[in-house]
mmCIF file of C-alpha atoms in Angstrom:
data_model
loop_
_atom_site.group_PDB
_atom_site.id
_atom_site.type_symbol
_atom_site.label_atom_id
_atom_site.label_comp_id
_atom_site.label_asym_id
_atom_site.label_seq_id
_atom_site.Cartn_x
_atom_site.Cartn_y
_atom_site.Cartn_z
ATOM 1 C CA UNK A 427 -13.534 -9.338 6.071
ATOM 2 C CA UNK A 428 -11.212 -12.009 7.398
ATOM 3 C CA UNK A 429 -12.209 -15.604 7.354
ATOM 4 C CA UNK A 430 -11.006 -17.942 10.069
ATOM 5 C CA UNK A 431 -8.681 -19.518 7.529
ATOM 6 C CA UNK A 432 -7.350 -16.089 6.560
ATOM 7 C CA UNK A 433 -6.701 -15.239 10.208
ATOM 8 C CA UNK A 434 -4.824 -18.493 10.740
ATOM 9 C CA UNK A 435 -2.892 -17.947 7.532
ATOM 10 C CA UNK A 436 -1.780 -14.448 8.544
ATOM 11 C CA UNK A 437 -0.727 -15.713 11.994
ATOM 12 C CA UNK A 438 1.293 -18.494 10.360
ATOM 13 C CA UNK A 439 2.906 -16.030 7.952
ATOM 14 C CA UNK A 440 3.772 -13.558 10.749
ATOM 15 C CA UNK A 441 5.576 -16.381 12.554
ATOM 16 C CA UNK A 442 7.514 -17.479 9.484
ATOM 17 C CA UNK A 443 11.201 -17.015 8.711
ATOM 18 C CA UNK A 444 10.165 -15.268 5.488
ATOM 19 C CA UNK A 445 8.248 -12.588 7.416
ATOM 20 C CA UNK A 446 11.148 -12.178 9.864
ATOM 21 C CA UNK A 447 13.415 -11.625 6.852
ATOM 22 C CA UNK A 448 10.917 -9.124 5.411
ATOM 23 C CA UNK A 449 10.959 -7.220 8.711
ATOM 24 C CA UNK A 450 14.771 -7.076 8.744
ATOM 25 C CA UNK A 451 14.777 -5.862 5.151
ATOM 26 C CA UNK A 452 12.096 -3.288 5.991
ATOM 27 C CA UNK A 453 14.438 -1.727 8.570
ATOM 28 C CA UNK A 454 17.096 -1.417 5.885
ATOM 29 C CA UNK A 455 14.645 0.158 3.421
ATOM 30 C CA UNK A 456 13.520 2.682 6.026
ATOM 31 C CA UNK A 457 17.101 3.904 6.370
ATOM 32 C CA UNK A 458 17.384 4.560 2.619
ATOM 33 C CA UNK A 459 14.573 6.695 1.132
ATOM 34 C CA UNK A 460 15.638 6.050 -2.486
ATOM 35 C CA UNK A 461 15.453 2.285 -1.943
ATOM 36 C CA UNK A 462 12.120 2.725 -0.172
ATOM 37 C CA UNK A 463 10.713 4.584 -3.190
ATOM 38 C CA UNK A 464 11.939 1.768 -5.466
ATOM 39 C CA UNK A 465 10.241 -0.780 -3.216
ATOM 40 C CA UNK A 466 6.947 1.121 -3.432
ATOM 41 C CA UNK A 467 7.239 1.283 -7.224
ATOM 42 C CA UNK A 468 7.884 -2.475 -7.434
ATOM 43 C CA UNK A 469 4.959 -3.216 -5.121
ATOM 44 C CA UNK A 470 2.685 -0.920 -7.126
ATOM 45 C CA UNK A 471 3.595 -2.710 -10.351
ATOM 46 C CA UNK A 472 3.029 -6.117 -8.783
ATOM 47 C CA UNK A 473 -0.291 -5.016 -7.271
ATOM 48 C CA UNK A 474 -1.541 -3.672 -10.608
ATOM 49 C CA UNK A 475 -0.715 -6.967 -12.300
ATOM 50 C CA UNK A 476 -2.561 -9.077 -9.729
ATOM 51 C CA UNK A 477 -6.141 -9.936 -9.052
ATOM 52 C CA UNK A 478 -7.587 -12.818 -7.085
ATOM 53 C CA UNK A 479 -7.138 -12.542 -3.311
ATOM 54 C CA UNK A 480 -5.644 -9.066 -3.540
ATOM 55 C CA UNK A 481 -8.522 -7.575 -5.515
ATOM 56 C CA UNK A 482 -10.681 -7.197 -2.403
ATOM 57 C CA UNK A 483 -8.064 -5.106 -0.604
ATOM 58 C CA UNK A 484 -6.572 -3.219 -3.556
ATOM 59 C CA UNK A 485 -7.851 0.213 -2.421
ATOM 60 C CA UNK A 486 -6.262 -0.012 1.043
ATOM 61 C CA UNK A 487 -3.090 -1.525 -0.479
ATOM 62 C CA UNK A 488 -2.745 1.531 -2.718
ATOM 63 C CA UNK A 489 -3.400 3.792 0.288
ATOM 64 C CA UNK A 490 -0.615 2.028 2.180
ATOM 65 C CA UNK A 491 1.768 2.363 -0.744
ATOM 66 C CA UNK A 492 0.996 6.090 -1.029
ATOM 67 C CA UNK A 493 1.648 6.457 2.709
ATOM 68 C CA UNK A 494 5.056 4.771 2.391
ATOM 69 C CA UNK A 495 5.900 6.922 -0.646
ATOM 70 C CA UNK A 496 4.908 10.084 1.257
ATOM 71 C CA UNK A 497 7.086 8.974 4.157
ATOM 72 C CA UNK A 498 10.001 8.262 1.810
ATOM 73 C CA UNK A 499 9.811 11.710 0.228
ATOM 74 C CA UNK A 500 9.527 13.360 3.650
ATOM 75 C CA UNK A 501 6.073 14.845 3.266
ATOM 76 C CA UNK A 502 4.291 12.618 5.821
ATOM 77 C CA UNK A 503 5.608 11.718 9.260
ATOM 78 C CA UNK A 504 2.459 11.284 11.377
ATOM 79 C CA UNK A 505 2.955 7.545 11.910
ATOM 80 C CA UNK A 506 4.799 5.641 14.614
ATOM 81 C CA UNK A 507 8.033 3.851 13.773
ATOM 82 C CA UNK A 508 6.455 0.501 14.737
ATOM 83 C CA UNK A 509 3.437 1.037 12.473
ATOM 84 C CA UNK A 510 5.626 2.144 9.593
ATOM 85 C CA UNK A 511 7.937 -0.841 10.063
ATOM 86 C CA UNK A 512 4.944 -3.194 10.046
ATOM 87 C CA UNK A 513 3.602 -1.641 6.841
ATOM 88 C CA UNK A 514 6.962 -1.694 5.055
ATOM 89 C CA UNK A 515 7.554 -5.306 6.183
ATOM 90 C CA UNK A 516 4.218 -6.277 4.592
ATOM 91 C CA UNK A 517 5.241 -4.494 1.377
ATOM 92 C CA UNK A 518 8.636 -6.242 1.383
ATOM 93 C CA UNK A 519 6.914 -9.595 1.975
ATOM 94 C CA UNK A 520 4.537 -8.886 -0.909
ATOM 95 C CA UNK A 521 7.411 -8.073 -3.278
ATOM 96 C CA UNK A 522 9.774 -10.869 -2.164
ATOM 97 C CA UNK A 523 10.092 -13.569 -4.826
ATOM 98 C CA UNK A 524 10.319 -16.302 -2.184
ATOM 99 C CA UNK A 525 7.982 -16.169 0.753
ATOM 100 C CA UNK A 526 6.036 -18.793 2.690
ATOM 101 C CA UNK A 527 4.236 -19.967 -0.460
ATOM 102 C CA UNK A 528 5.858 -18.835 -3.735
ATOM 103 C CA UNK A 529 3.509 -16.762 -5.919
ATOM 104 C CA UNK A 530 4.081 -18.934 -8.983
ATOM 105 C CA UNK A 531 2.019 -21.724 -7.404
ATOM 106 C CA UNK A 532 -1.076 -20.738 -9.386
ATOM 107 C CA UNK A 533 -2.515 -18.189 -7.016
ATOM 108 C CA UNK A 534 -1.907 -20.083 -3.800
ATOM 109 C CA UNK A 535 1.173 -17.970 -3.185
ATOM 110 C CA UNK A 536 -0.935 -14.840 -3.372
ATOM 111 C CA UNK A 537 -3.065 -16.068 -0.478
ATOM 112 C CA UNK A 538 -0.256 -15.574 2.020
ATOM 113 C CA UNK A 539 0.595 -12.194 0.456
ATOM 114 C CA UNK A 540 -3.061 -11.163 0.767
ATOM 115 C CA UNK A 541 -3.296 -12.543 4.313
ATOM 116 C CA UNK A 542 -0.313 -10.589 5.603
ATOM 117 C CA UNK A 543 -1.235 -7.440 3.692
ATOM 118 C CA UNK A 544 -4.864 -7.663 4.845
ATOM 119 C CA UNK A 545 -3.869 -8.215 8.474
ATOM 120 C CA UNK A 546 -1.417 -5.315 8.349
ATOM 121 C CA UNK A 547 -3.928 -2.946 6.762
ATOM 122 C CA UNK A 548 -6.600 -3.860 9.334
ATOM 123 C CA UNK A 549 -4.122 -3.428 12.178
ATOM 124 C CA UNK A 550 -3.063 -0.032 10.851
ATOM 125 C CA UNK A 551 -6.555 1.122 9.850
ATOM 126 C CA UNK A 552 -6.392 4.222 12.091
ATOM 127 C CA UNK A 553 -2.994 5.160 10.694
ATOM 128 C CA UNK A 554 -4.349 4.778 7.160
ATOM 129 C CA UNK A 555 -7.444 6.805 8.036
ATOM 130 C CA UNK A 556 -5.238 9.603 9.406
ATOM 131 C CA UNK A 557 -3.095 9.461 6.277
ATOM 132 C CA UNK A 558 -6.143 9.685 3.996
ATOM 133 C CA UNK A 559 -7.390 12.716 5.953
ATOM 134 C CA UNK A 560 -3.948 14.354 5.700
ATOM 135 C CA UNK A 561 -3.821 13.556 1.998
ATOM 136 C CA UNK A 562 -7.264 15.084 1.406
ATOM 137 C CA UNK A 563 -6.350 18.206 3.380
ATOM 138 C CA UNK A 564 -3.059 18.741 1.560
ATOM 139 C CA UNK A 565 -4.154 17.821 -1.955
ATOM 140 C CA UNK A 566 -4.242 20.707 -4.410
ATOM 141 C CA UNK A 567 -7.783 21.884 -5.090
ATOM 142 C CA UNK A 568 -9.411 20.189 -8.031
ATOM 143 C CA UNK A 569 -11.111 22.447 -10.526
ATOM 144 C CA UNK A 570 -14.854 22.440 -10.168
ATOM 145 C CA UNK A 571 -16.681 21.045 -13.185
ATOM 146 C CA UNK A 572 -18.709 24.262 -13.327
ATOM 147 C CA UNK A 573 -15.456 26.164 -14.038
ATOM 148 C CA UNK A 574 -15.362 24.432 -17.422
ATOM 149 C CA UNK A 575 -18.843 25.536 -18.418
ATOM 150 C CA UNK A 576 -19.147 28.220 -21.078
ATOM 151 C CA UNK A 577 -20.847 31.319 -19.735
ATOM 152 C CA UNK A 578 -22.541 34.042 -21.798
ATOM 153 C CA UNK A 579 -19.558 36.345 -21.107
ATOM 154 C CA UNK A 580 -17.136 33.874 -22.724
ATOM 155 C CA UNK A 581 -16.328 34.599 -26.349
ATOM 156 C CA UNK A 582 -17.345 31.904 -28.825
ATOM 157 C CA UNK A 583 -14.609 29.479 -29.816
ATOM 158 C CA UNK A 584 -12.809 30.247 -33.077
ATOM 159 C CA UNK A 585 -13.662 27.860 -35.860
#
């Protein structure tokens, strides 16, 4: 859920020079799959190490990172260029050491990261939903827990 302050913050961030720089860098990353994979890895590490404002959107953030990784490795392409650019720009902004409010300012810097990431994820919610459905349909089958049960036909374990 976005508060009025969060909505204003994301609008301010989207209009910033830092976000414009993130968008330009995102275009460069999208042209180089190896760099894009490195970006996703860096964002994943940063996301795992954070809490606070990002905690509430961590599930969708991870979904977005998996989508970008799947795009980078060529397995997922069912997303428009504009949507992908927006998502990668948000990831670049999140990873950038200097953005509108530096992260080292005791959590305040994470507010703008969370605002732009939250706005992007809400805007791309249908794209993320489609990706999750694709991911579920293409995931290898998980063994059923009942497959692990010992049946009377199974020989007893050696002791």
